[in-house]
PDB file of C-alpha atoms in Angstrom:
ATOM      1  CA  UNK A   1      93.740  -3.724  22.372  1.00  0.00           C
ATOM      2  CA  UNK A   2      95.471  -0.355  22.935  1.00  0.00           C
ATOM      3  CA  UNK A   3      97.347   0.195  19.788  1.00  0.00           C
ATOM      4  CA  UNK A   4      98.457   2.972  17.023  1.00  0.00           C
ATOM      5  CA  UNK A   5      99.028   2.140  13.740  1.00  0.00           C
ATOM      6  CA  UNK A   6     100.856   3.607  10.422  1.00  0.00           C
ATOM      7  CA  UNK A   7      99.971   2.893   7.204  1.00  0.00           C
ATOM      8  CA  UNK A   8     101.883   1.335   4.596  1.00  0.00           C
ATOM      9  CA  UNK A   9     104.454  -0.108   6.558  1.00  0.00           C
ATOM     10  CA  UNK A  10     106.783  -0.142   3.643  1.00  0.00           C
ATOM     11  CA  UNK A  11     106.849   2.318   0.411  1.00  0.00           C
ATOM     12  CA  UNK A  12     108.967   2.875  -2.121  1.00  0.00           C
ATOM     13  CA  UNK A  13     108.434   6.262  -4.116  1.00  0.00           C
ATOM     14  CA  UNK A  14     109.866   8.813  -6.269  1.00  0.00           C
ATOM     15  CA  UNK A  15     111.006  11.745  -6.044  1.00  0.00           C
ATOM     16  CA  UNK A  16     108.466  14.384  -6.371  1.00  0.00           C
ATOM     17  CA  UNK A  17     105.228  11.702  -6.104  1.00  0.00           C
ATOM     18  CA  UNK A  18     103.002  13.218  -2.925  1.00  0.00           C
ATOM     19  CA  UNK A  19     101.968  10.828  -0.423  1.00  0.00           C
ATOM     20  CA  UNK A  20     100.881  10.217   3.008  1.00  0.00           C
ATOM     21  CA  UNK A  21     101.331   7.976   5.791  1.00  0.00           C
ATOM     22  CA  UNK A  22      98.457   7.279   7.618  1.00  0.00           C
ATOM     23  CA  UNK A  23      98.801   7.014  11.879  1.00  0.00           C
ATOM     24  CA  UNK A  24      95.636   6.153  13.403  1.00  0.00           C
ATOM     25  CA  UNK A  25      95.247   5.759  17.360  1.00  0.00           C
ATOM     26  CA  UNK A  26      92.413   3.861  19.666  1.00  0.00           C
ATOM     27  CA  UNK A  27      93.313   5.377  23.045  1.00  0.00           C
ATOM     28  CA  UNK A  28      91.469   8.499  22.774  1.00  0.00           C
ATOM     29  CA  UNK A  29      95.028  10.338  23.179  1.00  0.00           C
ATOM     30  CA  UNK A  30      95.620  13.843  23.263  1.00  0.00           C
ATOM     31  CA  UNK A  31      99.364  14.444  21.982  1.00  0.00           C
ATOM     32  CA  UNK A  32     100.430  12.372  18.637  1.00  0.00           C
ATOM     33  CA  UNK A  33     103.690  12.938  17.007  1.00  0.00           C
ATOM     34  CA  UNK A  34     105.600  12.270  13.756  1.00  0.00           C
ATOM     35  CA  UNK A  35     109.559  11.000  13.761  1.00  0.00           C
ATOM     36  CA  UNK A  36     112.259  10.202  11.974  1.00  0.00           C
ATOM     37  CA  UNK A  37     114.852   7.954  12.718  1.00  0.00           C
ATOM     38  CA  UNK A  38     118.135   7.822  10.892  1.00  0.00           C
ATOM     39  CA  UNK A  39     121.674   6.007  12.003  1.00  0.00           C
ATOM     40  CA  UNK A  40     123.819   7.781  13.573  1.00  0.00           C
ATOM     41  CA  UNK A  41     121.410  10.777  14.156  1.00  0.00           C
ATOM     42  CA  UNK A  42     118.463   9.135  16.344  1.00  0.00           C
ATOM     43  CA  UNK A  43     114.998   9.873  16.855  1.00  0.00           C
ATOM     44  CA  UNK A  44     114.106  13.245  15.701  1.00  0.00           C
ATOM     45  CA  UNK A  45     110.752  15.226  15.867  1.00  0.00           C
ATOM     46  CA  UNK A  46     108.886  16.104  12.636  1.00  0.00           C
ATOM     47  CA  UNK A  47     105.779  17.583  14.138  1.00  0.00           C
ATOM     48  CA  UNK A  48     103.364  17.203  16.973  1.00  0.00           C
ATOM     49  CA  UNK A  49      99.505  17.796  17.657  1.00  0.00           C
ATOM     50  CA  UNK A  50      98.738  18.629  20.960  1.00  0.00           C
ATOM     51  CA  UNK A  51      95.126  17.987  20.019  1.00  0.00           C
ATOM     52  CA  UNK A  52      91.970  18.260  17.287  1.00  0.00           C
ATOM     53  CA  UNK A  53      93.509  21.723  15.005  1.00  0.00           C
ATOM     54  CA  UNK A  54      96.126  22.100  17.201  1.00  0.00           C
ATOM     55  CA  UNK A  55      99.890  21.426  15.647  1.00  0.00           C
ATOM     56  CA  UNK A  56     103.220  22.502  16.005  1.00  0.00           C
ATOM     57  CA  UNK A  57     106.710  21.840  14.551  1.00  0.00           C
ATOM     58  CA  UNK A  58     109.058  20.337  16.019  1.00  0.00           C
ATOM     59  CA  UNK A  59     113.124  19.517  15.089  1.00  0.00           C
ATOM     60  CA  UNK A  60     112.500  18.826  11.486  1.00  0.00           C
ATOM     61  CA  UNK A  61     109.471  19.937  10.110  1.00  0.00           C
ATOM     62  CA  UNK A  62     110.685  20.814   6.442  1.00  0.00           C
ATOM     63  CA  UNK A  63     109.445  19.502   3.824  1.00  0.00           C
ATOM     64  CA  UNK A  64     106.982  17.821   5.723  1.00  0.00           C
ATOM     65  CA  UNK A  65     103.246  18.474   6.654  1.00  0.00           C
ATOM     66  CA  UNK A  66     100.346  17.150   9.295  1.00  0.00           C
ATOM     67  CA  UNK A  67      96.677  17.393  10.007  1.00  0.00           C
ATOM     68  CA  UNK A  68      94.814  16.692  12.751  1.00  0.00           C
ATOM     69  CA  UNK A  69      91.280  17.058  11.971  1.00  0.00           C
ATOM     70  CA  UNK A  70      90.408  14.226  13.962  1.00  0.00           C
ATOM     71  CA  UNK A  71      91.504  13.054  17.584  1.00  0.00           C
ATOM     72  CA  UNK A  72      92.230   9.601  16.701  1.00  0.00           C
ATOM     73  CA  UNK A  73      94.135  10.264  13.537  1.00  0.00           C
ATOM     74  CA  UNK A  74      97.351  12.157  12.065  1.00  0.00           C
ATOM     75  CA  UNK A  75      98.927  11.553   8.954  1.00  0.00           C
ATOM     76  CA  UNK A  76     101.820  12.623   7.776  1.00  0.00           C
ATOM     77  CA  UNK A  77     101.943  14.158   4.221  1.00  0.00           C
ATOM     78  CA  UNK A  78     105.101  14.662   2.131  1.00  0.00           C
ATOM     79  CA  UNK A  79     103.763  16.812  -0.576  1.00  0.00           C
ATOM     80  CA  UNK A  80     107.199  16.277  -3.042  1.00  0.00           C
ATOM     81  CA  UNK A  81     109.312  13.466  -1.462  1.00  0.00           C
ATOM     82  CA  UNK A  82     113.144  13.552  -1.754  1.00  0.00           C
ATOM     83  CA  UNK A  83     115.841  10.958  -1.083  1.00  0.00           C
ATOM     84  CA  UNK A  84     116.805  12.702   1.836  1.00  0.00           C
ATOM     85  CA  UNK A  85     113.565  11.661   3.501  1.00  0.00           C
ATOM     86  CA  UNK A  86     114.284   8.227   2.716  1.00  0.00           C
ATOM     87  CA  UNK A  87     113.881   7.087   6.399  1.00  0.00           C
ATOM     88  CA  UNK A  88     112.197   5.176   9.345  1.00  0.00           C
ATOM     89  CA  UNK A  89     108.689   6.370  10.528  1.00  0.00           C
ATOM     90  CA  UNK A  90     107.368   6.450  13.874  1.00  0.00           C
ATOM     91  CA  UNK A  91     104.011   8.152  14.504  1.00  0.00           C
ATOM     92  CA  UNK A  92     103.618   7.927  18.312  1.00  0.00           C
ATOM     93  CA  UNK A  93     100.600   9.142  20.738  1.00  0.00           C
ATOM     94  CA  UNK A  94     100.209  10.126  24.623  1.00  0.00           C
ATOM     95  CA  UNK A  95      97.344  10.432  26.994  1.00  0.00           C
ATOM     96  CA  UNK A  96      98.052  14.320  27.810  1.00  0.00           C
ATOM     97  CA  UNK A  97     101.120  15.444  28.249  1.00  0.00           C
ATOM     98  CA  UNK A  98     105.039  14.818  28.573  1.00  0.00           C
ATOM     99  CA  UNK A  99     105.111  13.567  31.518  1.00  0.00           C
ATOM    100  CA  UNK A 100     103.187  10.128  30.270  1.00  0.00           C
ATOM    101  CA  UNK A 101     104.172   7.133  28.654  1.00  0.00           C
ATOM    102  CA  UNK A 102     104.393   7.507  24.845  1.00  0.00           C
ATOM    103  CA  UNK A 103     103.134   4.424  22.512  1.00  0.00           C
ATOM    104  CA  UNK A 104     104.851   4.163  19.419  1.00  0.00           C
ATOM    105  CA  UNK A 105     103.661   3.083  16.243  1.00  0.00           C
ATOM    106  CA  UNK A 106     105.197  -0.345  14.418  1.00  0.00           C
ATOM    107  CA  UNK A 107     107.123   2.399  11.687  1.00  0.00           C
ATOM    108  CA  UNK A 108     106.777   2.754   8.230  1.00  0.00           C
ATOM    109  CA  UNK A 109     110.538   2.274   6.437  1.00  0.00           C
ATOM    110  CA  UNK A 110     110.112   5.008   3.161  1.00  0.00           C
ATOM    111  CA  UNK A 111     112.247   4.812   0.722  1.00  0.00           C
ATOM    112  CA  UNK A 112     112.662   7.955  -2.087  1.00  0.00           C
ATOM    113  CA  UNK A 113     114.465   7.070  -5.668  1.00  0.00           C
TER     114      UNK A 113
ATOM    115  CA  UNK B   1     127.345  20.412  23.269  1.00  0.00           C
ATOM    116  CA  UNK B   2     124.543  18.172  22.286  1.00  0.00           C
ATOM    117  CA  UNK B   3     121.620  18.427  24.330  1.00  0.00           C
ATOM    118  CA  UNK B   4     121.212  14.775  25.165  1.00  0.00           C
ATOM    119  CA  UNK B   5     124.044  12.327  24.732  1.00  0.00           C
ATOM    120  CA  UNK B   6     124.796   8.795  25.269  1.00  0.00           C
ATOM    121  CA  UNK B   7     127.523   6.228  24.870  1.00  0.00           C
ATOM    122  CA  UNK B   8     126.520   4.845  21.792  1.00  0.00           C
ATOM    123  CA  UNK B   9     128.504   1.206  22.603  1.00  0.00           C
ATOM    124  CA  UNK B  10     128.083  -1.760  21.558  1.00  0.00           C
ATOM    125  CA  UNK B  11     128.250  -2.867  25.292  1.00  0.00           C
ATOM    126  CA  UNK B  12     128.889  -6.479  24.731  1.00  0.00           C
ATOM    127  CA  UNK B  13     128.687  -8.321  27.965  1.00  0.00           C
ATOM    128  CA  UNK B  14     128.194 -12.032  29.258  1.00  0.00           C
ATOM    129  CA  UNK B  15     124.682 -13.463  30.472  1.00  0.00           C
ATOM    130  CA  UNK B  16     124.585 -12.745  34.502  1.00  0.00           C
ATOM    131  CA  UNK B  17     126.602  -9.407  34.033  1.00  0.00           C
ATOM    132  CA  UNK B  18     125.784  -5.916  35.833  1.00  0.00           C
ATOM    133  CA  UNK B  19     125.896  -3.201  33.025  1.00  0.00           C
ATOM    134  CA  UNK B  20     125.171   0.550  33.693  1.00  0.00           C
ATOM    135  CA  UNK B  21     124.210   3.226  31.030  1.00  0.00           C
ATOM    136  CA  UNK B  22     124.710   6.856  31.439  1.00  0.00           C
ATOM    137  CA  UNK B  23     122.885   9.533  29.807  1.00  0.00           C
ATOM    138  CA  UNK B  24     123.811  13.205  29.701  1.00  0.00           C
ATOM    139  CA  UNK B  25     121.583  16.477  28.804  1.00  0.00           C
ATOM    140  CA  UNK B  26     122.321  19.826  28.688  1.00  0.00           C
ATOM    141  CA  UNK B  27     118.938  21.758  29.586  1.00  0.00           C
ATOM    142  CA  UNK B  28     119.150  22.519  33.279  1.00  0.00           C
ATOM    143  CA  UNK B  29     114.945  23.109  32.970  1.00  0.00           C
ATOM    144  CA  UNK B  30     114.554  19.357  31.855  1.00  0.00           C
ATOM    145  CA  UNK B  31     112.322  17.713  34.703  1.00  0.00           C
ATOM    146  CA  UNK B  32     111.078  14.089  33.148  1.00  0.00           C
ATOM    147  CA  UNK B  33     113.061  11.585  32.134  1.00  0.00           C
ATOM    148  CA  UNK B  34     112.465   8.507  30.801  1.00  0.00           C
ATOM    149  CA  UNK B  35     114.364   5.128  29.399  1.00  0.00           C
ATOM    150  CA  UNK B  36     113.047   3.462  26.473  1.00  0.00           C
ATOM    151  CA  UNK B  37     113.946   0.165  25.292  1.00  0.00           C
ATOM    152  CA  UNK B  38     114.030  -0.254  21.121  1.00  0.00           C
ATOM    153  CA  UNK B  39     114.627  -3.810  19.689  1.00  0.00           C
ATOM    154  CA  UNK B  40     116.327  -3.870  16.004  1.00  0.00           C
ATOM    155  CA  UNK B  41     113.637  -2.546  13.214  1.00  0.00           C
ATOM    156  CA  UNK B  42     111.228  -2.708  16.230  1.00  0.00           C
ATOM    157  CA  UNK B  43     109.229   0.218  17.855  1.00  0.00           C
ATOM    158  CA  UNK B  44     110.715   1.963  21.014  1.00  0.00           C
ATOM    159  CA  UNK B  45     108.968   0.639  23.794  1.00  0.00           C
ATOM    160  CA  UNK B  46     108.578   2.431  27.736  1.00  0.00           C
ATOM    161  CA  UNK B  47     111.377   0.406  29.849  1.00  0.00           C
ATOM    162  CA  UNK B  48     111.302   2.717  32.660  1.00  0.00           C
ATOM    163  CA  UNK B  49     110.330   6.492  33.766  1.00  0.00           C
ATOM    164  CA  UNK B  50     112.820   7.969  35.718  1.00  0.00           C
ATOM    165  CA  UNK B  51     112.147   9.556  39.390  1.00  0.00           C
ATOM    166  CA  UNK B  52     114.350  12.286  41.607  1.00  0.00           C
ATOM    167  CA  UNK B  53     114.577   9.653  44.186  1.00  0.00           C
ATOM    168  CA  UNK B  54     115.399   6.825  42.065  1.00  0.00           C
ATOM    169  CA  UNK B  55     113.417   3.907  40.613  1.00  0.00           C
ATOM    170  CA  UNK B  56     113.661  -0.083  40.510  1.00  0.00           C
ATOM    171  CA  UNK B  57     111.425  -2.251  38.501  1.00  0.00           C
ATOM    172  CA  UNK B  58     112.573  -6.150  39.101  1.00  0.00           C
ATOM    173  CA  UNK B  59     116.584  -6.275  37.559  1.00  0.00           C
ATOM    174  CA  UNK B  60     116.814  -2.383  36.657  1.00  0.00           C
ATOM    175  CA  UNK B  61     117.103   0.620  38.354  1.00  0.00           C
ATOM    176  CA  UNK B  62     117.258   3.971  36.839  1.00  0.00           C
ATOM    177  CA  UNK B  63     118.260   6.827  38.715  1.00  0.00           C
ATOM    178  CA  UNK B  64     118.692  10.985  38.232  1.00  0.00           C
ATOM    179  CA  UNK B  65     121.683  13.089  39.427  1.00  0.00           C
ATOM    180  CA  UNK B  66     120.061  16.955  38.689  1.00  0.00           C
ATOM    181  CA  UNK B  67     123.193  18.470  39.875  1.00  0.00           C
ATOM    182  CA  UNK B  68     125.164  16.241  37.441  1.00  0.00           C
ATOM    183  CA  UNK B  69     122.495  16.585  34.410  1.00  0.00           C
ATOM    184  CA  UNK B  70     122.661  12.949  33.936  1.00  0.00           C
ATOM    185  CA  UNK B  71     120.626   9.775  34.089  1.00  0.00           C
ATOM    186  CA  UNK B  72     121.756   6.006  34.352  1.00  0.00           C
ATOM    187  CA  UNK B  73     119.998   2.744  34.058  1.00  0.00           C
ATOM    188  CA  UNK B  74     121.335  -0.053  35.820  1.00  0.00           C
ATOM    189  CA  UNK B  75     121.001  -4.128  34.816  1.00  0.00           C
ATOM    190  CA  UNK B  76     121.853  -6.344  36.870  1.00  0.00           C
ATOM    191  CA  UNK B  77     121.760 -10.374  36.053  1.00  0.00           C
ATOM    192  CA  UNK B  78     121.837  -9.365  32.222  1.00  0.00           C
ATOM    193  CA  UNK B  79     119.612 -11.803  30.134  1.00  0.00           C
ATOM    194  CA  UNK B  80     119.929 -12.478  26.605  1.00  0.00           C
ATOM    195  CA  UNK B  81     116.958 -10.766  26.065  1.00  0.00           C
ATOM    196  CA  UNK B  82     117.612  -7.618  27.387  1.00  0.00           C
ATOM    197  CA  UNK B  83     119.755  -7.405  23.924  1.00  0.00           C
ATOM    198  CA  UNK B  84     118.721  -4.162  21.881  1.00  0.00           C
ATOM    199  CA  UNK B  85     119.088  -0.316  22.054  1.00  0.00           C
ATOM    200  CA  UNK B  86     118.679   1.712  25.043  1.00  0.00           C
ATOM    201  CA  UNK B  87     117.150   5.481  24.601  1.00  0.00           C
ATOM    202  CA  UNK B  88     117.050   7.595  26.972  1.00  0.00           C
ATOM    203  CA  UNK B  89     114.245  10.787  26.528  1.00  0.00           C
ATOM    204  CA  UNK B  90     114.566  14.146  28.748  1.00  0.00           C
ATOM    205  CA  UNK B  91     111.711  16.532  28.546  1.00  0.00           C
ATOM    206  CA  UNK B  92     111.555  20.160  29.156  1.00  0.00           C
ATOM    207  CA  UNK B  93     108.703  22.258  29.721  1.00  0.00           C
ATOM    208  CA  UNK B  94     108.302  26.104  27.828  1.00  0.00           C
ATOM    209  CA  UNK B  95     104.740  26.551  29.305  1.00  0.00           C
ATOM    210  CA  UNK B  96     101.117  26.445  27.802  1.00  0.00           C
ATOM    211  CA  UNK B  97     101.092  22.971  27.415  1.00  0.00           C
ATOM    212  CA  UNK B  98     104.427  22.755  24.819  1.00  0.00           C
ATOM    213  CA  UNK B  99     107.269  20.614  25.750  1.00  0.00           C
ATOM    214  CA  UNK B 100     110.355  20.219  24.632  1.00  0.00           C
ATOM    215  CA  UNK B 101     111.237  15.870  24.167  1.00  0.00           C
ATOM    216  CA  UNK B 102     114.627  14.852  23.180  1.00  0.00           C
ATOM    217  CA  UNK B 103     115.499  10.975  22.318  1.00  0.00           C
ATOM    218  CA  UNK B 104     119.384   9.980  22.824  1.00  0.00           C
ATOM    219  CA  UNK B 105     120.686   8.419  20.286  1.00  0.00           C
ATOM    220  CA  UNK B 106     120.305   4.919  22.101  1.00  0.00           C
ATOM    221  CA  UNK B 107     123.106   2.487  23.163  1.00  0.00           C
ATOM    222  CA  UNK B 108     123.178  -0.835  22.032  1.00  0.00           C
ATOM    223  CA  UNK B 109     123.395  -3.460  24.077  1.00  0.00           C
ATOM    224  CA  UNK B 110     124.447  -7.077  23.054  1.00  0.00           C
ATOM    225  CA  UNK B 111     124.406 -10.285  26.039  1.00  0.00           C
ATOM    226  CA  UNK B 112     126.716 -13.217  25.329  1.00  0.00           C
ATOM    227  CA  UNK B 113     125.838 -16.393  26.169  1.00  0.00           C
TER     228      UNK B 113
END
């Protein structure tokens, strides 16, 4: 089954304590991409990988970091969480390029005390 | 003004209704569009991509006015079902392969029975 998953769904942290959410992909995708969603404000870009060693920021990229050392996988690394990344996840992948359909993740809700 | 907006609603309307959602953007370069259905806590999911000459899958139609910068979703014979948040994504191309994509903030949707 074509599918992309984030690991944990659910975390609760600290301020300060690294970690990393885990997106992993089976469709042999090019583009993957990190958001955040918030109410009132949307879905927003955190970063995007165009493909193996190849990423770029997108709308809100700080205090956040990626790697994409392999094609199937991207994680998403906050190196010194705040509350004000307490959020909704979505890690999301695409065959090639913008114009196809993009496959969302099932979210990982973070929350940062 | 915001690059892509949308009436944020709640549209509350009764089982059998026609509703129509209208989405704005603000890059004249955009050139795909999409509609994306997102159910509450849920993943968004591809309703719809959205074509210059129009589009109709089954109950919806989605169509593009370029002189207008806008696109709309139509749907007709409203089911309880199609209850959840409506985003609409505009994409804009900057060349070697980057792209600009830009979620609405989504309009909820809520059928009555």
């Amino acid at each position: 089954e074509a599918q992309v998953t984030q690991n944990p769904r659910y975390l609760i942290t600290v301020t300060g304590k690294k970690l990393t959410v885990t997106c992993s992909q089976n469709m042999n995708h090019e583009y993957m991409s990190w958001y955040r969603q918030d109410p009132g404000l949307g879905l927003r870009q955190i970063y995007y990988s165009m493909n193996v060693e190849v990423t770029d920021k997108g709308d809100v990229p700080e205090g956040y970091k990626v790697s994409r050392k392999e094609k199937r996988n991207f994680p998403l690394i906050l190196e010194s969480p705040s509350p004000n990344q307490t959020s909704l996840y979505f890690c999301a992948s695409q065959e090639y390029r913008g114009t196809d359909t993009q496959y969302f993740g099932p979210g990982t809700r973070l929350t940062v005390l | 003004r915001k690059e892509v907006e949308q009436d944020p609603g709640p549209f509350n309307v009764p089982e059998g209704a026609t509703v129509a959602f209208n989405c704005t953007y603000s890059n004249s370069a955009s050139q795909s569009f999409f509609w994306y259905r997102q159910d509450c806590r849920k993943e968004p999911k591809l309703l719809m991509s959205v074509y210059s000459s129009g589009n109709e899958d089954g109950r919806f139609t989605a169509q593009l006015n370029r002189a207008s910068q806008y696109i709309s979703l139509l749907i007709r014979d409203s089911k309880l079902s199609d209850s959840a948040t409506y985003l609409c994504v505009v994409i804009a191309y900057s060349g070697a392969g980057s792209y600009q994509l830009t979620f609405g903030k989504g309009t909820k949707l809520s059928v009555i029975p």
